[in-house]
Coordinates of N, CA, C and O in Angstrom, one line a residue:
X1 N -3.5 27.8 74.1 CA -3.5 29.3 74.1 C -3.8 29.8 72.7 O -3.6 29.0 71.7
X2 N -4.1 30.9 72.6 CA -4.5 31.6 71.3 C -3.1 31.4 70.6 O -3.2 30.4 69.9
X3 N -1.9 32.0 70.6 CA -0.8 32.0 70.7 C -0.6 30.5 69.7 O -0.7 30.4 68.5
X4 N -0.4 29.6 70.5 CA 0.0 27.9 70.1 C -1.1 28.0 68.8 O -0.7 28.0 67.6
X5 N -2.7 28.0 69.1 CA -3.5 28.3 68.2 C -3.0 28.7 67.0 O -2.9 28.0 65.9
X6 N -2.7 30.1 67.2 CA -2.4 31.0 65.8 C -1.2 30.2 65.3 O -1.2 29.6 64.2
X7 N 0.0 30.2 66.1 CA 0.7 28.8 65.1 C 0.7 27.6 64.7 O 1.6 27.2 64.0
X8 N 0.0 27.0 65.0 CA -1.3 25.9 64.8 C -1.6 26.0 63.0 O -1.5 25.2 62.2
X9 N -2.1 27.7 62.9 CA -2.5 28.2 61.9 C -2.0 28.0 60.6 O -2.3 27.4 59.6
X10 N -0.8 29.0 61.4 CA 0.2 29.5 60.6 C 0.8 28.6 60.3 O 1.0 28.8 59.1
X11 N 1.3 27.4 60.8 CA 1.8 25.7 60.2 C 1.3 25.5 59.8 O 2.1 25.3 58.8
X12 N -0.1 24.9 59.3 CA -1.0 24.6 59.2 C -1.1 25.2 57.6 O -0.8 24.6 56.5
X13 N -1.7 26.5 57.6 CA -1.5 27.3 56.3 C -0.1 27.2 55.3 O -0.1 27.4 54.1
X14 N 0.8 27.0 55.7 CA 2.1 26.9 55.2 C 1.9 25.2 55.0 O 2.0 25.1 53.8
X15 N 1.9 24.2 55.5 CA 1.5 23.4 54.7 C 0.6 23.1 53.4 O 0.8 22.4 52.4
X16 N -0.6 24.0 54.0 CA -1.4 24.2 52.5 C -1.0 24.9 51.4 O -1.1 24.6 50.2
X17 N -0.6 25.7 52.0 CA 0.5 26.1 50.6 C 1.6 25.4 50.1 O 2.0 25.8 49.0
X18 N 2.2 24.7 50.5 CA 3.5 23.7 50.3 C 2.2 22.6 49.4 O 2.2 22.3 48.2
X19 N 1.5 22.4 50.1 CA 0.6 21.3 48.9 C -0.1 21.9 47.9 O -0.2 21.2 46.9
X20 N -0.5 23.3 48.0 CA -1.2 23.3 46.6 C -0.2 23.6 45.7 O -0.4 23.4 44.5
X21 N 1.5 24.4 46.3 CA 2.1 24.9 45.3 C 2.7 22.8 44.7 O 3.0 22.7 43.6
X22 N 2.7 22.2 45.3 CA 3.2 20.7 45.0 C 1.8 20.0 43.6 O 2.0 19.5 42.5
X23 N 0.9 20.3 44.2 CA -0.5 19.9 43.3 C -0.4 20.8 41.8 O -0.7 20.5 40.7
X24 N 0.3 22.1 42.3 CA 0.5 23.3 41.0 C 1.6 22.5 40.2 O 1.2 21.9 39.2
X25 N 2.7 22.5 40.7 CA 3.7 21.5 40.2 C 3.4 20.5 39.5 O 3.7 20.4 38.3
X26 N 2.8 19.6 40.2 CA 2.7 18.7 39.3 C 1.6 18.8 38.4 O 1.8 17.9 37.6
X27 N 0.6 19.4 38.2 CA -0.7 19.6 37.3 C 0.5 20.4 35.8 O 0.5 20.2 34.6
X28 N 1.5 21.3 36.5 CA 2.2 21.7 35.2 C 3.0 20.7 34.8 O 3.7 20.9 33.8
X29 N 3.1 19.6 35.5 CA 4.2 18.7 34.8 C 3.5 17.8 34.0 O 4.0 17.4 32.9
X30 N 1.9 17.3 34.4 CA 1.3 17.0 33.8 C 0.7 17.0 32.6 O 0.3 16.0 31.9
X31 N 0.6 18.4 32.5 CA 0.2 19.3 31.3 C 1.4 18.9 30.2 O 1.2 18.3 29.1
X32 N 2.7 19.4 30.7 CA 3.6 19.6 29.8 C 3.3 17.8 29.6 O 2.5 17.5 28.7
X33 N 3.6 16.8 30.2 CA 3.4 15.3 29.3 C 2.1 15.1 28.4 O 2.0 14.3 27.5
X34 N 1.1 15.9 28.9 CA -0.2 15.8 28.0 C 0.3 16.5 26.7 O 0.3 15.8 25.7
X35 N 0.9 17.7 26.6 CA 1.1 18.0 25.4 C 2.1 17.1 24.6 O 1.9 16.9 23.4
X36 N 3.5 16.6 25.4 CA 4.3 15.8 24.7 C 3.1 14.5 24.2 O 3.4 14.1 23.0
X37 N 2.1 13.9 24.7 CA 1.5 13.1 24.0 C 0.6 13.3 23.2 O 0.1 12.3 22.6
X38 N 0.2 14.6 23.1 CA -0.7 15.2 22.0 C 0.2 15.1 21.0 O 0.0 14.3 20.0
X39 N 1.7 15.9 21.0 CA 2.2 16.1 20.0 C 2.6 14.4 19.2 O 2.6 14.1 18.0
X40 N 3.0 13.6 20.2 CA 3.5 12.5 19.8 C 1.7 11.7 18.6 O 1.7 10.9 17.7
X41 N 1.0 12.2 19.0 CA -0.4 11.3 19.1 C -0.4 12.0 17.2 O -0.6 11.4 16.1
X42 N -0.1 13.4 17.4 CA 0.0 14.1 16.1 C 0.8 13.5 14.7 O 0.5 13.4 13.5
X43 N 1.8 13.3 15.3 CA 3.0 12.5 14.9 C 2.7 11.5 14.2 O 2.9 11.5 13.0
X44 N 2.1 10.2 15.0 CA 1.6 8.9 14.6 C 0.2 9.0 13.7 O -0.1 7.9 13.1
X45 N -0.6 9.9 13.5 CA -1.2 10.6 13.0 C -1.0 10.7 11.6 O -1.6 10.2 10.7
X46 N 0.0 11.4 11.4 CA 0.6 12.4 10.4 C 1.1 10.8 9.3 O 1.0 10.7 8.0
X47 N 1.6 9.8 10.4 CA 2.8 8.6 9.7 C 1.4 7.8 9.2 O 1.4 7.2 8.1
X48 N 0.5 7.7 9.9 CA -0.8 6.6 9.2 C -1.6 7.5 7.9 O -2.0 7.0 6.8
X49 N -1.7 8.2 8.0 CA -2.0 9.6 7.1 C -0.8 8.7 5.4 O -0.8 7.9 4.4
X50 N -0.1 9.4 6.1 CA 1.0 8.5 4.9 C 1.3 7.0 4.4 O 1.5 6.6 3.3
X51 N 1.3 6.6 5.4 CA 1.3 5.4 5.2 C -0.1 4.8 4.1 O 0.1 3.9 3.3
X52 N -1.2 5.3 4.3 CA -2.5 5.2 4.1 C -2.2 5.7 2.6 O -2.6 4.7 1.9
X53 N -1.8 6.3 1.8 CA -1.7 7.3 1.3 C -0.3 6.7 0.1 O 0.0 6.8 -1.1
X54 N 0.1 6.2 0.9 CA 1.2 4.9 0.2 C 0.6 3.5 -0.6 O 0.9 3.0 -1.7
X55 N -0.4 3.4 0.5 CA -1.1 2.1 0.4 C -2.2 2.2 -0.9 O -2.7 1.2 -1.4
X56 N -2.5 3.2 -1.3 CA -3.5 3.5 -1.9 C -2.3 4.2 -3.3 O -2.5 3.8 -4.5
X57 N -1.5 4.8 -3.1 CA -0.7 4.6 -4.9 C -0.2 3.3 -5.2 O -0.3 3.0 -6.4
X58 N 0.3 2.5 -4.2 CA 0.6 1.1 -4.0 C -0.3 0.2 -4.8 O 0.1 -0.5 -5.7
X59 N -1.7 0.4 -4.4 CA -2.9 -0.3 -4.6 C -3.4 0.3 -6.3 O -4.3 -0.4 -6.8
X60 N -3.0 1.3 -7.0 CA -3.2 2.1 -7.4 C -2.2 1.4 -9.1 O -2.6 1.2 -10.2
X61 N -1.1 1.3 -8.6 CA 0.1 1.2 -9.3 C -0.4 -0.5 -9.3 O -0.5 -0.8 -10.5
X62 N -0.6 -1.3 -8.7 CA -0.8 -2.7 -8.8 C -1.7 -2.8 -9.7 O -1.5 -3.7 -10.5
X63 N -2.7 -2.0 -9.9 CA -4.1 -2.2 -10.6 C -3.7 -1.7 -12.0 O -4.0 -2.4 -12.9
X64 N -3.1 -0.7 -12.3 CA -2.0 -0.5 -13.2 C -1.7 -1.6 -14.4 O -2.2 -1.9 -15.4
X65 N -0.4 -2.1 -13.4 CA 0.3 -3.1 -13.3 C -0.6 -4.0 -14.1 O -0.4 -4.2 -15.3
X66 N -1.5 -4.5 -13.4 CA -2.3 -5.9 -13.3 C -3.2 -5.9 -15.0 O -3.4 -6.8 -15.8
X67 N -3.4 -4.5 -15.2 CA -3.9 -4.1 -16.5 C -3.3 -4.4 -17.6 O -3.7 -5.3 -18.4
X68 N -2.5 -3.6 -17.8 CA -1.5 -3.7 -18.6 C -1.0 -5.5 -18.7 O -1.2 -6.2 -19.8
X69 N -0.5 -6.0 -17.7 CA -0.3 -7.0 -17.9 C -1.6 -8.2 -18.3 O -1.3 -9.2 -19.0
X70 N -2.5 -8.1 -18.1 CA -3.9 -8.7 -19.0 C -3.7 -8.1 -20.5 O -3.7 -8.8 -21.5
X71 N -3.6 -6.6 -20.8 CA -3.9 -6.7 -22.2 C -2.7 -7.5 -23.1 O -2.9 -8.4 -23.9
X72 N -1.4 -7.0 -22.6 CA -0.2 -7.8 -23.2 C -0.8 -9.5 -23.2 O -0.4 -10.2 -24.1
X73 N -1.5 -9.9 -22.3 CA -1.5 -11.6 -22.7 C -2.5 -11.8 -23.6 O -2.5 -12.8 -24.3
X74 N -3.6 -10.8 -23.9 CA -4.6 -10.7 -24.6 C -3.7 -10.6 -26.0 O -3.9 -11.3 -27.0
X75 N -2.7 -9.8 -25.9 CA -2.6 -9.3 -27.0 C -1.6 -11.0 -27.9 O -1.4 -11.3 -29.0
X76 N -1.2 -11.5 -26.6 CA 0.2 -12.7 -27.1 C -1.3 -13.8 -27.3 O -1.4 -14.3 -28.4
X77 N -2.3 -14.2 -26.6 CA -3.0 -14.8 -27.0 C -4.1 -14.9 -28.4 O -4.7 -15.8 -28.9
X78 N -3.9 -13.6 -28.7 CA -4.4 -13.4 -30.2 C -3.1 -13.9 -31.5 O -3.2 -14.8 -32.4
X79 N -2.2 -13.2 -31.2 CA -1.1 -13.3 -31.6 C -0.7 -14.7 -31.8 O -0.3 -15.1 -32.9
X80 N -0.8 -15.5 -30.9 CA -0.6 -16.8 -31.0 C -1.6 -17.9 -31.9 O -1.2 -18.9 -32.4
X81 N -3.0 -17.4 -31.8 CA -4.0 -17.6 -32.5 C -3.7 -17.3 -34.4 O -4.0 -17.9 -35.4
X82 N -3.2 -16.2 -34.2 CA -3.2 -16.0 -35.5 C -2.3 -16.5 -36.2 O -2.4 -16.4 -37.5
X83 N -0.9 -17.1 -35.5 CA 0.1 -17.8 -35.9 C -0.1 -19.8 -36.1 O 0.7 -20.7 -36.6
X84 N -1.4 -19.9 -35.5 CA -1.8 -20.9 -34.9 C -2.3 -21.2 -36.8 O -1.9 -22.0 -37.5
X85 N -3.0 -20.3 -36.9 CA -4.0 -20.1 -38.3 C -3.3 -20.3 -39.5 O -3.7 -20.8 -40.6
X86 N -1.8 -19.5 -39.0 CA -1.0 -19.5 -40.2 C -0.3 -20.5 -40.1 O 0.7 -20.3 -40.8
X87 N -0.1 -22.0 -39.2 CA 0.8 -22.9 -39.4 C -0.3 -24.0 -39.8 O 0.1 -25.0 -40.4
X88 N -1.4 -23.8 -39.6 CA -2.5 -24.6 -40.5 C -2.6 -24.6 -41.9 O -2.8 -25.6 -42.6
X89 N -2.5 -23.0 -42.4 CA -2.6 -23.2 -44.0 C -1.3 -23.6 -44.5 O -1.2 -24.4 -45.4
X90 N -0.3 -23.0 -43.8 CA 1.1 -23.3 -44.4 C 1.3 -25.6 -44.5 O 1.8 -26.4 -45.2
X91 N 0.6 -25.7 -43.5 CA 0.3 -27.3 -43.6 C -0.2 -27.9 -44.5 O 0.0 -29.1 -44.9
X92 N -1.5 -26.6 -44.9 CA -2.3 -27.2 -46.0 C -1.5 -27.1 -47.4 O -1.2 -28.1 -48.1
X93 N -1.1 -25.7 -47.8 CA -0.3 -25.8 -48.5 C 0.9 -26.6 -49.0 O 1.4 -26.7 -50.1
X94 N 1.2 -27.2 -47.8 CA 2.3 -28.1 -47.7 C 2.1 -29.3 -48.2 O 2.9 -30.1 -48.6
X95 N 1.0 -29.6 -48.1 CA 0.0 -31.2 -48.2 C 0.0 -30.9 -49.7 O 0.7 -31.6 -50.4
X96 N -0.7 -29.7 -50.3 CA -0.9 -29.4 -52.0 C 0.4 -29.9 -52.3 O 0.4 -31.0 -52.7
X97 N 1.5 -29.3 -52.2 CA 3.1 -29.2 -52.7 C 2.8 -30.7 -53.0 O 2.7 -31.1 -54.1
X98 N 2.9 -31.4 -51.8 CA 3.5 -32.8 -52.0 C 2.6 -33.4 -53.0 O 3.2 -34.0 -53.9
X99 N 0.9 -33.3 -52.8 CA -0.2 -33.9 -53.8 C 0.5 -33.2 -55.3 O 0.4 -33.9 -56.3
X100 N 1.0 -32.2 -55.4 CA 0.9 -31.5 -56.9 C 2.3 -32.4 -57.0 O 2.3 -33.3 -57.8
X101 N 3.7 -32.2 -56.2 CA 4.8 -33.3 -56.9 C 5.2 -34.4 -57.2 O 6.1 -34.9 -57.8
X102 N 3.7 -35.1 -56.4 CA 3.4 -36.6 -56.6 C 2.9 -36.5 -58.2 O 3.4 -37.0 -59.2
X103 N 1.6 -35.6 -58.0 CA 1.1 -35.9 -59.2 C 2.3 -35.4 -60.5 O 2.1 -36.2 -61.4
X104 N 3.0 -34.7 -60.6 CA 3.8 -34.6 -61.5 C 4.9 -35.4 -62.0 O 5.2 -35.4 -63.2
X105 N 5.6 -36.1 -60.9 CA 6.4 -37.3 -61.0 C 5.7 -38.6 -61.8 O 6.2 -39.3 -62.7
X106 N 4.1 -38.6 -61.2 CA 3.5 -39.6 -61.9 C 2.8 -39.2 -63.6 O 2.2 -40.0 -64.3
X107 N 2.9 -38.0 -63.9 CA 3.2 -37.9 -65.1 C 4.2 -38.3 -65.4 O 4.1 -39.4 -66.0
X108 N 5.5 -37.7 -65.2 CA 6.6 -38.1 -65.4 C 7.0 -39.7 -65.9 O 7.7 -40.3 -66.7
X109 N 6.4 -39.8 -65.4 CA 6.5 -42.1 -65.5 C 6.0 -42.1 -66.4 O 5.7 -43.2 -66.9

């Protein structure tokens, strides 16, 4: 009967609305997790950002570092050379002493 029909309908439509307001529901629950993982995505973002950013004064400061520490060995390797130079003449000199106290002893005789 028309009757049975029309509530047929009317059931019928009231389910469709129980589902689209269910589909509404969840598309907003959706959303709100899309934004919580936007924000999170922002987040992790933000920490490689820095991290990066670490890595590079890090890298920065090592090279520094690495510099300085070459000229100081430049500088002990000269340094050492030139003490190197001065335990040579002081030897030579040392060699004269003994040739000049020889030779004066053997006056002495």
């Amino acid at each position: 009967t028309f009757e049975e029909a029309l509530e047929v309908v009317r059931n019928s439509s009231s389910d469709n609305n129980a589902s689209v307001s269910s589909i509404i529901s969840g598309n907003d629950g959706m959303s709100k997790k899309v934004n919580e993982l936007l924000i999170e995505r922002d987040e992790l973002l933000a920490n490689v950002s820095s991290l990066t950013k670490n890595l590079v004064d890090a890298k920065w400061l090592f090279d520094e570092s690495r510099q300085s520490h070459e000229m100081a060995l430049v500088s002990l390797i000269s340094k050492r050379d030139e003490l190197s130079c001065k335990v040579k003449e002081l030897t030579v000199e040392k060699d004269q002493v003994r040739i000049n106290v020889a030779t004066f002893e053997e006056a002495l005789e």
